[in-house]
């Protein structure tokens, strides 16, 4: 049965009671048919964990082939260095700081079971945009933008949902009265606890079922894998367990590659290959001590080094995306919504600011195409810690630094540091003393970002509220 919430506080984020249909307007119809869109979105996967990005440890033949048949980005950035933040960016084309989803109510990094906050229902998601263009929509896998009924994917533009509502490590433990990890279909818990070893296999099956059923209409599918996951031990089905050279983590990576191959194989069998844009990326980078690598980048997830924000990104669409090519221009997770909207001939929301840009010229390999972003902001929770423009990345001077899930930032004396992250992706050579003009320009961009998105102790002018629910419930299997 559908669960109910006794009281819900949902602060308005529009100027008045604007009808949903008024959030966007249709563009003139294109002569070309909009593509089907499939987005693979792995959880906590390292920049260097797959063959196209240099791994010789993990066997990823399907991703290797996808890169040969498509376009690989080497400077693609997630919108946040942890799960909830990055997923907010994918769904809303906005920094998590703009939509107030940069921490949980305990000052921790991500939403936990039974949280009273989540993605505001008045936000316009990529799924809602594409539904206006007639797309069937489904999210398979991990959500992590709120587990209360009003925040679930089926309330945010997805016709169908099958998966876990938050990270796979959020299970009962000492000091945490969390329920067994729930598996949901729609808004109902259908299993608890779910067998995490079987998640990747079953996610692939659900994705293929959806594609098969919707083959005669345009569809948008997000395969948001729960693996390699948030636990110290990753999970894989029996067919992959013990096969890799990197323990359970490697097993999970190789099964993710298999899943991508199965889904893309289904597209080919159904005659949809040439009509489908496929994206393969990750929500954020690998965590330390779990078997993953972000090499040649420095740092891990939940950090503002390159290893915390830069993620793999491969795009494939036969005949439309140039095969066997690379793009070194900066793109972001927030760019997918406006890019997909452009392909579907639908306008992005006009009643609010979003941070994403249309990067189809970069994906399609348009000659001379350059990043549409003047600046990219690296936030740690609510604190702006670094800014990039062109090849330059400036770590800002800080007197207090927000690091972990603590309400009290650490007192530091951190001077500005400048790196050319194109030539020096490991951020080893600080050239701040050599480029005072660049430092001054990036400090100005940081101040503009601070005014718009906020900073520690500063309320941003462009910030919108998260949704809030009174009397939150945890998701449990019905008796």
Short mmCIF file of C-alpha atoms in Angstrom, two decimals:
data_model
loop_
_atom_site.label_atom_id
_atom_site.label_comp_id
_atom_site.label_asym_id
_atom_site.label_seq_id
_atom_site.Cartn_x
_atom_site.Cartn_y
_atom_site.Cartn_z
CA UNK A 1 0.00 0.00 0.00
CA UNK A 2 1.12 3.57 -0.64
CA UNK A 3 2.47 5.19 2.48
CA UNK A 4 1.13 8.54 3.66
CA UNK A 5 2.77 11.44 5.47
CA UNK A 6 0.77 13.27 8.07
CA UNK A 7 2.30 16.69 7.56
CA UNK A 8 4.48 17.99 4.77
CA UNK A 9 6.24 21.33 4.61
CA UNK A 10 7.24 22.15 1.07
CA UNK A 11 8.44 25.76 0.81
CA UNK A 12 7.55 27.25 -2.53
CA UNK A 13 10.42 27.80 -4.93
CA UNK A 14 8.43 29.62 -7.60
CA UNK A 15 7.11 33.16 -7.58
CA UNK A 16 3.49 32.03 -7.42
CA UNK A 17 1.37 28.95 -7.93
CA UNK A 18 2.75 28.40 -11.41
CA UNK A 19 1.34 25.39 -13.21
CA UNK A 20 3.88 22.69 -13.91
CA UNK A 21 3.21 22.98 -17.63
CA UNK A 22 4.35 26.60 -17.40
CA UNK A 23 7.87 25.70 -16.33
CA UNK A 24 8.96 25.18 -19.95
CA UNK A 25 7.82 25.71 -23.49
CA UNK A 26 8.26 23.48 -26.50
CA UNK A 27 10.82 24.37 -29.13
CA UNK A 28 9.92 24.21 -32.80
CA UNK A 29 9.81 20.60 -33.91
CA UNK A 30 13.08 19.28 -35.29
CA UNK A 31 13.25 17.38 -38.54
CA UNK A 32 15.25 14.73 -36.72
CA UNK A 33 13.73 12.22 -34.33
CA UNK A 34 14.91 12.80 -30.74
CA UNK A 35 16.99 9.87 -29.51
CA UNK A 36 16.24 7.36 -26.84
CA UNK A 37 18.56 8.11 -23.91
CA UNK A 38 20.21 5.63 -21.55
CA UNK A 39 22.45 6.85 -18.71
CA UNK A 40 24.60 4.40 -16.75
CA UNK A 41 25.48 5.91 -13.39
CA UNK A 42 27.75 3.83 -11.15
CA UNK A 43 28.24 4.47 -7.43
CA UNK A 44 31.64 5.51 -6.06
CA UNK A 45 33.61 4.29 -9.05
CA UNK A 46 37.21 5.41 -9.50
CA UNK A 47 38.37 7.54 -12.40
CA UNK A 48 40.99 4.92 -13.21
CA UNK A 49 38.91 1.79 -12.57
CA UNK A 50 38.05 0.86 -16.17
CA UNK A 51 39.99 0.03 -19.31
CA UNK A 52 39.20 3.25 -21.21
CA UNK A 53 40.73 5.21 -18.32
CA UNK A 54 43.87 3.14 -17.95
CA UNK A 55 42.99 0.17 -15.76
CA UNK A 56 44.95 -3.01 -16.45
CA UNK A 57 43.60 -4.60 -13.28
CA UNK A 58 39.93 -4.81 -14.24
CA UNK A 59 38.62 -6.44 -17.42
CA UNK A 60 36.05 -4.13 -19.02
CA UNK A 61 35.71 -5.26 -22.66
CA UNK A 62 32.26 -3.73 -23.15
CA UNK A 63 33.36 -0.30 -21.96
CA UNK A 64 36.52 -0.61 -24.03
CA UNK A 65 34.33 -1.22 -27.08
CA UNK A 66 31.99 1.61 -26.11
CA UNK A 67 34.94 4.03 -25.99
CA UNK A 68 36.12 2.76 -29.39
CA UNK A 69 32.66 3.36 -30.82
CA UNK A 70 32.05 6.62 -28.98
CA UNK A 71 33.64 9.66 -27.36
CA UNK A 72 35.53 9.73 -24.07
CA UNK A 73 35.77 12.85 -21.91
CA UNK A 74 38.89 13.39 -19.81
CA UNK A 75 37.69 16.51 -17.96
CA UNK A 76 34.15 15.62 -16.96
CA UNK A 77 33.08 16.65 -13.47
CA UNK A 78 30.44 15.48 -11.07
CA UNK A 79 28.49 18.29 -9.45
CA UNK A 80 29.32 17.12 -5.92
CA UNK A 81 31.91 14.85 -4.34
CA UNK A 82 29.39 12.57 -2.56
CA UNK A 83 26.28 10.67 -3.62
CA UNK A 84 23.34 12.96 -2.75
CA UNK A 85 25.09 16.04 -4.09
CA UNK A 86 26.02 14.47 -7.41
CA UNK A 87 22.56 13.00 -7.94
CA UNK A 88 20.97 16.38 -7.27
CA UNK A 89 23.15 17.78 -10.03
CA UNK A 90 22.13 15.08 -12.50
CA UNK A 91 18.43 15.51 -11.78
CA UNK A 92 18.18 19.32 -11.58
CA UNK A 93 21.16 20.67 -13.56
CA UNK A 94 22.09 22.59 -10.42
CA UNK A 95 24.79 22.50 -7.80
CA UNK A 96 23.62 20.76 -4.64
CA UNK A 97 24.25 24.02 -2.82
CA UNK A 98 21.66 25.72 -5.03
CA UNK A 99 18.98 23.14 -4.16
CA UNK A 100 20.06 22.87 -0.49
CA UNK A 101 21.07 19.20 -0.60
CA UNK A 102 24.73 19.51 0.38
CA UNK A 103 24.39 17.79 3.78
CA UNK A 104 21.94 15.88 5.94
CA UNK A 105 20.24 17.11 9.11
CA UNK A 106 23.14 15.75 11.22
CA UNK A 107 25.72 17.79 9.27
CA UNK A 108 26.82 14.63 7.48
CA UNK A 109 27.47 14.35 3.80
CA UNK A 110 24.50 12.37 2.46
CA UNK A 111 20.85 11.64 3.22
CA UNK A 112 20.19 8.72 5.56
CA UNK A 113 17.15 6.46 6.03
CA UNK A 114 14.18 8.33 7.44
CA UNK A 115 15.58 11.81 6.77
CA UNK A 116 12.93 14.55 6.77
CA UNK A 117 14.55 16.31 3.79
CA UNK A 118 14.84 15.48 0.12
CA UNK A 119 14.70 16.90 -3.38
CA UNK A 120 11.97 19.52 -3.40
CA UNK A 121 8.95 18.34 -5.44
CA UNK A 122 8.84 21.73 -7.17
CA UNK A 123 12.30 21.21 -8.65
CA UNK A 124 12.13 20.37 -12.34
CA UNK A 125 14.02 17.16 -13.04
CA UNK A 126 15.51 15.82 -16.25
CA UNK A 127 12.80 13.13 -16.23
CA UNK A 128 10.04 15.76 -16.07
CA UNK A 129 11.66 17.67 -18.92
CA UNK A 130 11.74 14.59 -21.15
CA UNK A 131 8.20 13.53 -20.25
CA UNK A 132 7.05 16.81 -21.79
CA UNK A 133 8.59 15.59 -25.04
CA UNK A 134 6.67 12.31 -24.85
CA UNK A 135 9.38 10.11 -23.34
CA UNK A 136 8.64 7.09 -21.18
CA UNK A 137 10.90 7.34 -18.13
CA UNK A 138 12.42 4.90 -15.65
CA UNK A 139 15.04 4.93 -12.91
CA UNK A 140 16.67 1.61 -12.09
CA UNK A 141 18.90 1.31 -9.03
CA UNK A 142 20.01 3.79 -6.38
CA UNK A 143 18.09 7.06 -5.83
CA UNK A 144 19.45 8.82 -2.71
CA UNK A 145 17.51 12.07 -2.97
CA UNK A 146 15.05 11.35 -0.16
CA UNK A 147 13.16 8.24 0.90
CA UNK A 148 9.90 9.87 1.98
CA UNK A 149 7.00 9.30 -0.46
CA UNK A 150 6.96 12.90 -1.73
CA UNK A 151 10.65 12.67 -2.66
CA UNK A 152 10.67 9.32 -4.46
CA UNK A 153 11.49 9.02 -8.20
CA UNK A 154 7.84 8.40 -9.09
CA UNK A 155 7.05 11.88 -7.73
CA UNK A 156 9.96 13.42 -9.67
CA UNK A 157 9.07 12.54 -13.26
CA UNK A 158 9.85 8.83 -13.50
CA UNK A 159 7.03 6.59 -14.68
CA UNK A 160 8.72 3.58 -13.13
CA UNK A 161 11.22 2.94 -10.36
CA UNK A 162 12.99 -0.23 -9.27
CA UNK A 163 15.88 -0.11 -6.86
CA UNK A 164 17.22 0.88 -3.45
CA UNK A 165 16.35 4.35 -2.12
CA UNK A 166 19.80 5.12 -0.68
CA UNK A 167 23.33 3.70 -0.33
CA UNK A 168 23.85 -0.04 0.02
CA UNK A 169 25.82 0.45 3.27
CA UNK A 170 22.85 1.97 5.09
CA UNK A 171 21.85 -1.19 6.91
CA UNK A 172 21.08 -1.97 10.57
CA UNK A 173 24.10 -1.58 12.83
CA UNK A 174 25.01 -0.68 16.37
CA UNK A 175 23.88 2.87 17.05
CA UNK A 176 21.74 3.03 13.91
CA UNK A 177 18.15 1.85 14.09
CA UNK A 178 17.91 1.60 10.34
CA UNK A 179 15.62 -0.92 8.66
CA UNK A 180 16.90 -3.79 6.48
CA UNK A 181 17.99 -2.41 3.10
CA UNK A 182 14.76 -2.09 1.09
CA UNK A 183 14.22 -2.91 -2.56
CA UNK A 184 11.38 -0.90 -4.07
CA UNK A 185 9.16 -1.10 -7.11
CA UNK A 186 7.36 2.17 -7.56
CA UNK A 187 6.58 3.37 -4.05
CA UNK A 188 6.35 -0.05 -2.41
CA UNK A 189 9.01 -2.03 -0.59
CA UNK A 190 9.00 -5.45 -2.24
CA UNK A 191 11.99 -7.03 -0.46
CA UNK A 192 13.92 -6.31 2.72
CA UNK A 193 16.74 -6.95 3.05
CA UNK A 194 17.63 -7.14 -0.62
CA UNK A 195 20.47 -9.47 -1.62
CA UNK A 196 23.18 -7.01 -2.61
CA UNK A 197 25.11 -9.69 -4.49
CA UNK A 198 22.26 -9.83 -7.02
CA UNK A 199 21.66 -6.11 -7.49
CA UNK A 200 23.77 -5.49 -10.60
CA UNK A 201 22.35 -8.52 -12.41
CA UNK A 202 18.78 -7.61 -11.53
CA UNK A 203 19.31 -3.95 -12.45
CA UNK A 204 20.37 -5.07 -15.93
CA UNK A 205 17.29 -7.29 -16.20
CA UNK A 206 14.96 -4.44 -15.23
CA UNK A 207 16.64 -2.11 -17.70
CA UNK A 208 16.24 -4.61 -20.55
CA UNK A 209 12.60 -5.25 -19.61
CA UNK A 210 11.85 -1.52 -19.76
CA UNK A 211 13.65 -1.04 -23.07
CA UNK A 212 11.83 -4.01 -24.58
CA UNK A 213 8.42 -2.76 -23.45
CA UNK A 214 9.04 0.81 -24.62
CA UNK A 215 10.86 0.06 -27.87
CA UNK A 216 8.13 1.68 -29.97
CA UNK A 217 8.24 5.05 -28.17
CA UNK A 218 11.04 7.38 -27.08
CA UNK A 219 12.39 6.43 -23.67
CA UNK A 220 14.71 7.80 -21.01
CA UNK A 221 16.36 5.26 -18.74
CA UNK A 222 18.78 5.88 -15.87
CA UNK A 223 20.60 2.74 -14.75
CA UNK A 224 21.86 4.00 -11.40
CA UNK A 225 23.94 1.05 -10.23
CA UNK A 226 24.34 0.54 -6.49
CA UNK A 227 27.81 -0.90 -7.10
CA UNK A 228 30.73 -0.80 -6.61
CA UNK A 229 28.97 0.76 -3.67
CA UNK A 230 29.58 2.51 -0.41
CA UNK A 231 30.64 -0.41 1.77
CA UNK A 232 34.20 -1.60 2.33
CA UNK A 233 33.18 -4.88 0.68
CA UNK A 234 31.59 -4.63 -2.77
CA UNK A 235 29.05 -7.16 -4.00
CA UNK A 236 28.77 -9.28 -7.15
CA UNK A 237 26.73 -12.27 -8.26
CA UNK A 238 28.09 -15.80 -8.15
CA UNK A 239 29.01 -15.71 -11.84
CA UNK A 240 31.52 -12.90 -11.17
CA UNK A 241 32.61 -13.59 -7.60
CA UNK A 242 36.30 -14.41 -7.42
CA UNK A 243 36.90 -13.79 -11.13
CA UNK A 244 38.81 -10.52 -10.98
CA UNK A 245 42.36 -9.72 -9.88
CA UNK A 246 41.10 -7.20 -7.33
CA UNK A 247 38.97 -9.08 -4.81
CA UNK A 248 35.28 -8.20 -4.47
CA UNK A 249 35.75 -4.65 -5.70
CA UNK A 250 37.14 -5.87 -9.01
CA UNK A 251 34.38 -8.47 -9.25
CA UNK A 252 31.82 -5.67 -8.95
CA UNK A 253 33.54 -3.57 -11.64
CA UNK A 254 33.63 -6.47 -14.07
CA UNK A 255 29.95 -7.22 -13.47
CA UNK A 256 29.10 -3.56 -14.10
CA UNK A 257 30.88 -3.87 -17.44
CA UNK A 258 28.87 -7.02 -18.18
CA UNK A 259 25.63 -5.19 -17.34
CA UNK A 260 26.48 -2.37 -19.76
CA UNK A 261 27.16 -4.95 -22.44
CA UNK A 262 23.86 -6.72 -21.81
CA UNK A 263 21.84 -3.51 -22.05
CA UNK A 264 23.62 -2.28 -25.17
CA UNK A 265 23.23 -5.75 -26.68
CA UNK A 266 19.49 -5.50 -26.10
CA UNK A 267 19.41 -2.16 -27.91
CA UNK A 268 21.12 -3.75 -30.90
CA UNK A 269 18.82 -6.79 -30.95
CA UNK A 270 15.76 -4.56 -30.85
CA UNK A 271 17.01 -2.42 -33.70
CA UNK A 272 17.43 0.63 -31.44
CA UNK A 273 21.20 1.01 -31.55
CA UNK A 274 21.30 3.84 -34.09
CA UNK A 275 18.45 5.66 -32.35
CA UNK A 276 19.89 5.69 -28.83
CA UNK A 277 22.34 7.97 -27.06
CA UNK A 278 24.11 5.98 -24.33
CA UNK A 279 26.08 7.69 -21.56
CA UNK A 280 28.33 5.83 -19.12
CA UNK A 281 29.55 7.73 -16.06
CA UNK A 282 29.71 7.66 -12.25
CA UNK A 283 28.17 9.71 -9.46
CA UNK A 284 31.55 10.45 -7.86
CA UNK A 285 34.95 8.90 -7.51
CA UNK A 286 36.37 6.00 -5.52
CA UNK A 287 36.68 6.01 -1.75
CA UNK A 288 40.02 5.26 -0.08
CA UNK A 289 40.84 1.76 1.10
CA UNK A 290 38.16 -0.07 -0.89
CA UNK A 291 40.10 -1.24 -3.93
CA UNK A 292 39.38 1.59 -6.36
CA UNK A 293 41.76 4.09 -7.91
CA UNK A 294 41.40 7.64 -9.18
CA UNK A 295 44.84 7.68 -10.82
CA UNK A 296 46.34 9.73 -12.34
CA UNK A 297 44.35 12.14 -10.19
CA UNK A 298 45.06 12.87 -6.54
CA UNK A 299 42.47 12.47 -3.81
CA UNK A 300 39.28 10.51 -3.26
CA UNK A 301 35.57 11.14 -2.96
CA UNK A 302 34.46 13.69 -0.35
CA UNK A 303 37.47 15.86 -1.16
CA UNK A 304 38.01 18.88 -3.41
CA UNK A 305 41.08 17.53 -5.17
CA UNK A 306 40.63 16.39 -8.76
CA UNK A 307 40.18 12.81 -7.57
CA UNK A 308 37.06 13.89 -5.71
CA UNK A 309 35.27 15.52 -8.63
CA UNK A 310 36.54 14.27 -11.99
CA UNK A 311 34.72 11.14 -13.20
CA UNK A 312 34.70 8.89 -16.29
CA UNK A 313 32.27 9.82 -19.05
CA UNK A 314 31.74 8.00 -22.35
CA UNK A 315 29.04 8.88 -24.90
CA UNK A 316 27.96 6.61 -27.75
CA UNK A 317 25.42 7.22 -30.52
CA UNK A 318 26.35 5.61 -33.86
CA UNK A 319 26.47 8.15 -36.63
CA UNK A 320 26.03 11.13 -34.31
CA UNK A 321 28.89 10.85 -31.80
CA UNK A 322 32.29 10.47 -33.47
CA UNK A 323 33.79 7.05 -32.78
CA UNK A 324 37.14 6.56 -31.11
CA UNK A 325 37.55 10.21 -30.10
CA UNK A 326 38.37 12.11 -26.92
CA UNK A 327 37.24 15.46 -25.56
CA UNK A 328 39.46 17.40 -23.15
CA UNK A 329 37.00 20.26 -22.66
CA UNK A 330 35.27 20.68 -19.31
CA UNK A 331 31.78 19.19 -18.98
CA UNK A 332 29.68 18.52 -15.90
CA UNK A 333 26.93 16.23 -14.66
CA UNK A 334 24.68 19.29 -14.56
CA UNK A 335 24.98 19.63 -18.33
CA UNK A 336 23.04 16.48 -19.10
CA UNK A 337 19.60 17.98 -18.45
CA UNK A 338 19.98 20.95 -20.84
CA UNK A 339 21.75 18.76 -23.40
CA UNK A 340 18.95 16.19 -23.37
CA UNK A 341 16.35 18.97 -23.45
CA UNK A 342 17.98 20.38 -26.57
CA UNK A 343 18.00 16.97 -28.27
CA UNK A 344 14.32 16.50 -27.36
CA UNK A 345 13.37 20.01 -28.59
CA UNK A 346 12.18 21.15 -25.15
CA UNK A 347 13.18 24.32 -23.35
CA UNK A 348 14.83 24.14 -19.95
CA UNK A 349 12.93 25.77 -17.04
CA UNK A 350 12.65 29.52 -17.45
CA UNK A 351 11.43 30.42 -13.96
CA UNK A 352 14.67 29.54 -12.13
CA UNK A 353 18.42 29.51 -12.51
CA UNK A 354 20.15 26.27 -13.38
CA UNK A 355 23.89 25.75 -13.62
CA UNK A 356 24.10 23.22 -16.45
CA UNK A 357 24.77 24.07 -20.09
CA UNK A 358 24.05 22.35 -23.40
CA UNK A 359 27.25 20.44 -24.23
CA UNK A 360 26.00 18.66 -27.34
CA UNK A 361 28.66 20.48 -29.43
CA UNK A 362 31.30 18.82 -27.23
CA UNK A 363 29.65 15.38 -27.29
CA UNK A 364 29.09 15.49 -31.05
CA UNK A 365 32.66 16.62 -31.72
CA UNK A 366 31.70 19.90 -33.36
CA UNK A 367 34.82 21.53 -34.75
CA UNK A 368 36.11 24.29 -32.50
CA UNK A 369 33.62 23.58 -29.71
CA UNK A 370 34.75 24.83 -26.30
CA UNK A 371 33.38 24.38 -22.81
CA UNK A 372 30.44 26.70 -22.09
CA UNK A 373 31.58 27.06 -18.46
CA UNK A 374 33.57 30.10 -17.42
CA UNK A 375 33.95 28.63 -13.94
CA UNK A 376 33.43 25.37 -12.11
CA UNK A 377 33.05 25.38 -8.31
CA UNK A 378 34.39 22.76 -5.92
CA UNK A 379 32.33 22.73 -2.73
CA UNK A 380 32.91 20.78 0.45
CA UNK A 381 29.46 20.73 2.04
CA UNK A 382 28.52 24.45 2.16
CA UNK A 383 32.11 25.71 1.86
CA UNK A 384 33.56 26.86 -1.45
CA UNK A 385 37.13 25.55 -1.45
CA UNK A 386 38.31 25.77 -5.06
CA UNK A 387 37.39 27.14 -8.48
CA UNK A 388 38.47 26.15 -11.99
CA UNK A 389 38.50 28.23 -15.16
CA UNK A 390 40.14 26.96 -18.32
CA UNK A 391 43.17 24.88 -17.33
CA UNK A 392 43.58 26.71 -14.02
CA UNK A 393 42.36 25.51 -10.63
CA UNK A 394 42.72 27.73 -7.58
CA UNK A 395 42.41 26.41 -4.04
CA UNK A 396 41.09 29.40 -2.15
CA UNK A 397 42.80 30.86 0.92
CA UNK A 398 41.03 29.54 4.03
CA UNK A 399 41.13 30.33 7.72
CA UNK A 400 38.64 27.59 8.57
CA UNK A 401 38.17 24.41 6.56
CA UNK A 402 35.16 22.13 6.41
CA UNK A 403 36.37 18.55 6.03
CA UNK A 404 34.29 15.81 7.58
CA UNK A 405 30.85 15.47 9.12
CA UNK A 406 31.64 17.93 11.89
CA UNK A 407 29.71 21.06 12.77
CA UNK A 408 32.99 22.74 13.70
CA UNK A 409 35.34 23.45 10.78
CA UNK A 410 39.02 22.98 11.43
CA UNK A 411 41.08 26.13 12.00
CA UNK A 412 43.74 26.30 9.29
CA UNK A 413 46.12 28.78 7.71
CA UNK A 414 45.77 27.72 4.11
CA UNK A 415 47.20 30.11 1.49
CA UNK A 416 45.98 30.06 -2.11
CA UNK A 417 47.37 27.34 -4.39
CA UNK A 418 47.18 27.34 -8.18
CA UNK A 419 47.52 24.35 -10.51
CA UNK A 420 47.28 23.81 -14.24
CA UNK A 421 45.16 20.67 -14.05
CA UNK A 422 45.50 19.98 -17.78
CA UNK A 423 49.28 19.67 -17.57
CA UNK A 424 49.34 18.63 -13.90
CA UNK A 425 46.27 16.46 -13.14
CA UNK A 426 47.86 15.18 -9.91
CA UNK A 427 48.04 18.78 -8.58
CA UNK A 428 51.71 18.50 -7.66
CA UNK A 429 53.15 21.83 -8.92
CA UNK A 430 51.80 24.93 -7.22
CA UNK A 431 52.39 27.86 -9.59
CA UNK A 432 50.57 30.55 -7.61
CA UNK A 433 53.68 32.76 -7.45
CA UNK A 434 54.03 32.76 -11.23
CA UNK A 435 50.49 33.75 -12.27
CA UNK A 436 49.18 36.59 -10.13
CA UNK A 437 46.81 37.71 -12.88
CA UNK A 438 45.23 34.26 -13.05
CA UNK A 439 44.86 34.17 -9.26
CA UNK A 440 43.11 37.54 -9.25
CA UNK A 441 40.71 36.46 -12.00
CA UNK A 442 39.81 33.20 -10.24
CA UNK A 443 39.33 34.99 -6.93
CA UNK A 444 36.81 37.20 -8.72
CA UNK A 445 35.00 34.15 -10.12
CA UNK A 446 34.96 32.62 -6.65
CA UNK A 447 33.36 35.72 -5.23
CA UNK A 448 30.65 35.60 -7.91
CA UNK A 449 29.99 31.95 -7.09
CA UNK A 450 29.89 32.72 -3.38
CA UNK A 451 27.28 35.42 -3.89
CA UNK A 452 25.09 33.09 -5.94
CA UNK A 453 25.55 29.71 -4.22
CA UNK A 454 26.69 30.72 -0.75
CA UNK A 455 29.63 29.79 1.41
CA UNK A 456 30.27 29.00 5.04
CA UNK A 457 28.41 31.76 6.88
CA UNK A 458 27.13 33.31 3.62
CA UNK A 459 23.62 32.83 2.27
CA UNK A 460 23.62 32.56 -1.51
CA UNK A 461 21.24 34.80 -3.42
CA UNK A 462 20.27 32.00 -5.82
CA UNK A 463 19.68 29.20 -3.32
CA UNK A 464 16.39 27.29 -3.32
CA UNK A 465 15.03 25.19 -0.42
CA UNK A 466 15.04 21.44 -0.06
CA UNK A 467 11.76 19.68 0.60
CA UNK A 468 10.93 18.99 4.25
CA UNK A 469 8.57 16.44 5.78
CA UNK A 470 7.20 16.36 9.33
CA UNK A 471 6.87 12.93 10.94
CA UNK A 472 9.24 11.12 8.57
CA UNK A 473 9.07 7.34 8.31
CA UNK A 474 11.60 4.65 7.48
CA UNK A 475 10.86 2.31 4.61
CA UNK A 476 10.01 -1.21 5.74
CA UNK A 477 8.52 -4.27 4.16
CA UNK A 478 4.79 -4.39 4.83
CA UNK A 479 3.58 -7.24 7.00
#
